[in-house]
Amino acid sequence: MMLYFENDYAEGAAPAVLQALVDSNMEHLPGYGEDKYSKRAADKIRTALDCPQATVKFITGGTQTNALALDILLAPYEGIIAADTAHINTHEAGAIEFTGHKVLAQPSQSGKIDATTIQKFLEEWRADGSHEHMVQPGMVYLTFPTEYGTLYTAEELRAISDVCRANALQLYVDGARLAYGLAASADVTLPLLAELCDAFYIGGTKCGALAGEALVIPRPERVPAHLVNRIKQHGALVAKGRLLGVQFDALFTDGLYLRLGEHALAMAATLHDALVDNGLQLFIDSPTNQQFVVPDNAQRDQLAKMVRFSVWGKYDDTHTVIRLATSWATTAEDVAALDAELRRL
Amino acid sequence: MMLYFENDYAEGAAPAVLQALVDSNMEHLPGYGEDKYSKRAADKIRTALDCPQATVKFITGGTQTNALALDILLAPYEGIIAADTAHINTHEAGAIEFTGHKVLAQPSQSGKIDATTIQKFLEEWRADGSHEHMVQPGMVYLTFPTEYGTLYTAEELRAISDVCRANALQLYVDGARLAYGLAASADVTLPLLAELCDAFYIGGTKCGALAGEALVIPRPERVPAHLVNRIKQHGALVAKGRLLGVQFDALFTDGLYLRLGEHALAMAATLHDALVDNGLQLFIDSPTNQQFVVPDNAQRDQLAKMVRFSVWGKYDDTHTVIRLATSWATTAEDVAALDAELRRL
Amino acid sequence: MMLYFENDYAEGAAPAVLQALVDSNMEHLPGYGEDKYSKRAADKIRTALDCPQATVKFITGGTQTNALALDILLAPYEGIIAADTAHINTHEAGAIEFTGHKVLAQPSQSGKIDATTIQKFLEEWRADGSHEHMVQPGMVYLTFPTEYGTLYTAEELRAISDVCRANALQLYVDGARLAYGLAASADVTLPLLAELCDAFYIGGTKCGALAGEALVIPRPERVPAHLVNRIKQHGALVAKGRLLGVQFDALFTDGLYLRLGEHALAMAATLHDALVDNGLQLFIDSPTNQQFVVPDNAQRDQLAKMVRFSVWGKYDDTHTVIRLATSWATTAEDVAALDAELRRL
Amino acid sequence: MMLYFENDYAEGAAPAVLQALVDSNMEHLPGYGEDKYSKRAADKIRTALDCPQATVKFITGGTQTNALALDILLAPYEGIIAADTAHINTHEAGAIEFTGHKVLAQPSQSGKIDATTIQKFLEEWRADGSHEHMVQPGMVYLTFPTEYGTLYTAEELRAISDVCRANALQLYVDGARLAYGLAASADVTLPLLAELCDAFYIGGTKCGALAGEALVIPRPERVPAHLVNRIKQHGALVAKGRLLGVQFDALFTDGLYLRLGEHALAMAATLHDALVDNGLQLFIDSPTNQQFVVPDNAQRDQLAKMVRFSVWGKYDDTHTVIRLATSWATTAEDVAALDAELRRL
């Protein structure tokens, strides 16, 4: 029996989410997100955000959400400050540049950039006398959790938000794995994101949905004109918006979204202990559902016989960085079985 | 009780399609279309096309499929010849131009253009001495069925294909409602489309799926380099490709796709008779699941109390063009109930 | 000796314009349009416009000016209403669509559209219930003179401007041949254009300059943010802005620009008489420097031995539409020699 | 009297270039680069390149040439490897990303990247398992001379070219200041560039022309289809192509282009000595026409009273990096006068 820790999108939808799709299947509903489920899901998200004025739109996938949101939130001449390791800078096939915007990549630590780095970039930008020949910085893009599973603290987010507001930059958070980040964070909450961000998205695809991300624009004055029109122009308007609305309605019923995150985190904690207890070196001490370790290549090959994981890259000539991820679908039995495998290494 | 004839995307998925999503839900599957369902669905489609070399990719929605396919199939300087009433020219919010390509709109009849019109356009284009200052025509875009529910015959498609091949134009068919077109056509089949087209898509969203269109490129030499990369760059690569693969696998099992179309057509025939028998004037004599009639405005308002339909536009000061659509989900009871309503007008 | 009536850009610069380039050549001047000539030229243009608040930027060529101006003046989701015969719709190689905007082509008469056509388009657009799926009309584009040498009257322009302002559309005039239009018009003046237009350009390339167009945005509230930045982003910022500034400074000294236009018009009037007197049928009765006639093909071939003209298209099986153009560089001797040739036909 | 060392584009055209514009001014010539001067200039450049099959097109400015050439030479999904200090990465306002391509910035030394850096990037790119989610590297972009006045040796260029050819990357050289680079280099010549590059441009604007760059594509198989069409689509096709053709014809007559470079280099050598002899610290030891020194801020302010220079950035709290540039227009008297000023510091 193979054990699956390869990623957090290997199964379909969380059972309650799937059931909601089944239950609503034969209802006659209007298209293009005008259905009652999409509206109710948006309402529930606004409640969870404690932000009654937020605009919420459901988009199919993460790269699409990023490419759409950054393009419509920015002026055509503005670029995006992001970590050099940011998903938009490394693994979205240039989807951001495809819309005409430059990613202004900054040095990062374990997937994070900080307020000081942003401040320094702005100072150097201003010191150059050729502003009108340079890309205008318009936004800071963060991932929460980052690509390395790390988290910003509320204090770090506030510091970045302060720099943004002092410099007329928008703040955007890519929450592809937000459920896992919220579950792991001591102080970052949905209301805090609504307070600090100009826009962010609540990831569904990796957190219990078959597909779907909820793009949130907390403040009405930030909502681009003709928002639906621009979603359509980007090819991102789904005819059966119910597909996304029904799922998010279920995810935001009885706190399911956060509970899915908490379950994955509990599994990740056990996984973390199993890895460490069995002598594997952590590549990075991730607090979230992605765990990175450095087996030697013999261990790696042995493990690969029974466990699916992601290869993150070469560590040195004899070691490899691998990633094991839990999700809402991971069971205690899965982790126990993995622990048993690890003991045999 | 309201009767729903507003469009063909008001319900979720056909029962067998939904069941396939339920059944496969907890399977561990690779992402980005590499799952076994996506592969099997592509195989089944190739069989249905009688075209073993076809490339098949699943995309979430119709506008996205058009914008992606036209952009990657064309050189950046090429435009698309299409009916002035074509969906890409009227109701996709400029998504084609957003990728840099011009739609070269041509006069149409009941949603159709013909080989002669295309030939005439090409002759005038060539007669202009300023070719290098003009958009290069690179493709002919057709809808099948058209926006008015009409169909091209096999002979008409062959004539257009002949003009295309004689002039190095690609031929692309937008099959958003292909199931209904195939069910209604005497001679247009999936293998014929594979023979004549450089690319086309088999619509799922309006023909039994929750979401999804199957983009087909029959000939290997037409497949753009780095196809997955370009889908990603367009924001159209779905992480859980299973969502689309499982549905198309079900749609192409035991001829379900065509059967759904045939059911809708049977309902449309009954609907057509009910409309005509009750004295409503046909706006256009559509052979497919979209029926267009011209009630006077009093009839329109009376009907609206019990029936959902689409308003297509003003006919004259006292009449309105309305559209009633059947789908895989329409029942004989729905049509009978509508007939009863019509008798009271 | 060949006679040149092929177009209005066959010679270099008007003598005074060339002399200004020679005289200023060794002056040390700042780059990117910050030189004193560019500033002085802008001042002189503002004076000629009677519009002290106008923003004036010098761009190298016409297609570049159109592509830049339309892109930066419009929101990304807006399209441009234009005559189907408009230069941007026919002979700019899709440069407008290349920036993502759709040209909403309208039926035209002799190169012109009118307020009624625009009004009708808007009414039909509004009658369609799917606005958010359609390109938002954002601008009306006119050419003055048109591609057929025709002119809008002040009254016609006012009517179009009224429709634009009542419907939140910008009005843009492509003045590639503006000098010739102003010289021919009874009532359209630079101040009128400044009053009615949101933007327009004063063509230099075809009206006495080696290269250069003056983009005018009369009202400060219409000037896009970071204007120089956007010009640079479009690749349209010239390092030696003096090249354009010096020429427009000369063109707007002592009314040279209008005088060049008047000279070409005087030549065109003589040309017009010569054509008519010698029995050539006018294709269109153009009041400006472009004259269109319909020789039979034998006449056409005979004429081509001594005269350069442009072939506009086939008229019928035995006749061809040809264009003869005068310019600032046409001499009375040229027209007299042409008249002699025509007599021999 | 102010002394001008601010940049190399402060004057108009070299006298012989200006005279050629004057001499040809009243000739009737076809437009859009079809004139005899443009053709002759291209022929002369092909001779200078020792590359009879090269395609040569004249474009107005440097950013425009880069944005055009990179876009049309690359597939839409390809990015450009360049130094982080490269002009396209820092001072072209995102004009490259505006066409949809990502700049893959690499660490550099004094403006240069080397074959090892490129090789290392490619290895890391390949080691990532997600190629289809990443921008495909398609080109290496170099500046010669670099933004810091430094030069690649023939050996360095060959090493980079070897990496490019082994990895199916195109090699492009931005020669905005090529005349000065060729004059300073011991072994890099026009024929060598034609041998090693897939495309490059010979800068006119900063090397003796009023405007213009000559884009060279040495090998016919690299020339994009419909080249003129694509130049037009980019808004870069000049109606009076003679403006550029006449100037390059003059620049490539009797070796003028290289002689202008040699003159500027001789002036730069004297300038270099004056700077060093007067105790100014070199920021970088540039072999070309741009000289970078580090005065203390009091010296800087004193110098600014009599000399125009560019401020490159803060060196430390008490010193500033400034740039002084010579050009074809710099005279021995200018440098002697500067030397006198420096003695007084």
PDB file of C-alpha atoms in Angstrom, chain D residues 32-34 42 55-59 65 213-217 227-228 231:
ATOM      1  CA  TYR D  32       8.142  52.662 -44.645  1.00  0.00           C
ATOM      2  CA  GLY D  33      11.794  51.861 -45.187  1.00  0.00           C
ATOM      3  CA  GLU D  34      11.499  51.055 -48.886  1.00  0.00           C
ATOM      4  CA  ALA D  42      21.417  48.064 -44.875  1.00  0.00           C
ATOM      5  CA  THR D  55      18.394  41.329 -42.206  1.00  0.00           C
ATOM      6  CA  VAL D  56      18.700  44.967 -41.106  1.00  0.00           C
ATOM      7  CA  LYS D  57      15.739  47.084 -39.956  1.00  0.00           C
ATOM      8  CA  PHE D  58      15.882  50.638 -38.696  1.00  0.00           C
ATOM      9  CA  ILE D  59      13.931  51.452 -35.535  1.00  0.00           C
ATOM     10  CA  THR D  65      14.067  48.158 -30.437  1.00  0.00           C
ATOM     11  CA  GLU D 213      18.958  52.021 -34.150  1.00  0.00           C
ATOM     12  CA  ALA D 214      19.792  49.326 -36.680  1.00  0.00           C
ATOM     13  CA  LEU D 215      18.346  45.970 -35.664  1.00  0.00           C
ATOM     14  CA  VAL D 216      20.394  43.143 -37.159  1.00  0.00           C
ATOM     15  CA  ILE D 217      19.314  39.529 -37.502  1.00  0.00           C
ATOM     16  CA  LEU D 227       8.639  41.136 -39.995  1.00  0.00           C
ATOM     17  CA  VAL D 228       7.325  44.476 -41.293  1.00  0.00           C
ATOM     18  CA  ILE D 231       7.091  46.191 -36.563  1.00  0.00           C
TER      19      ILE D 231
END
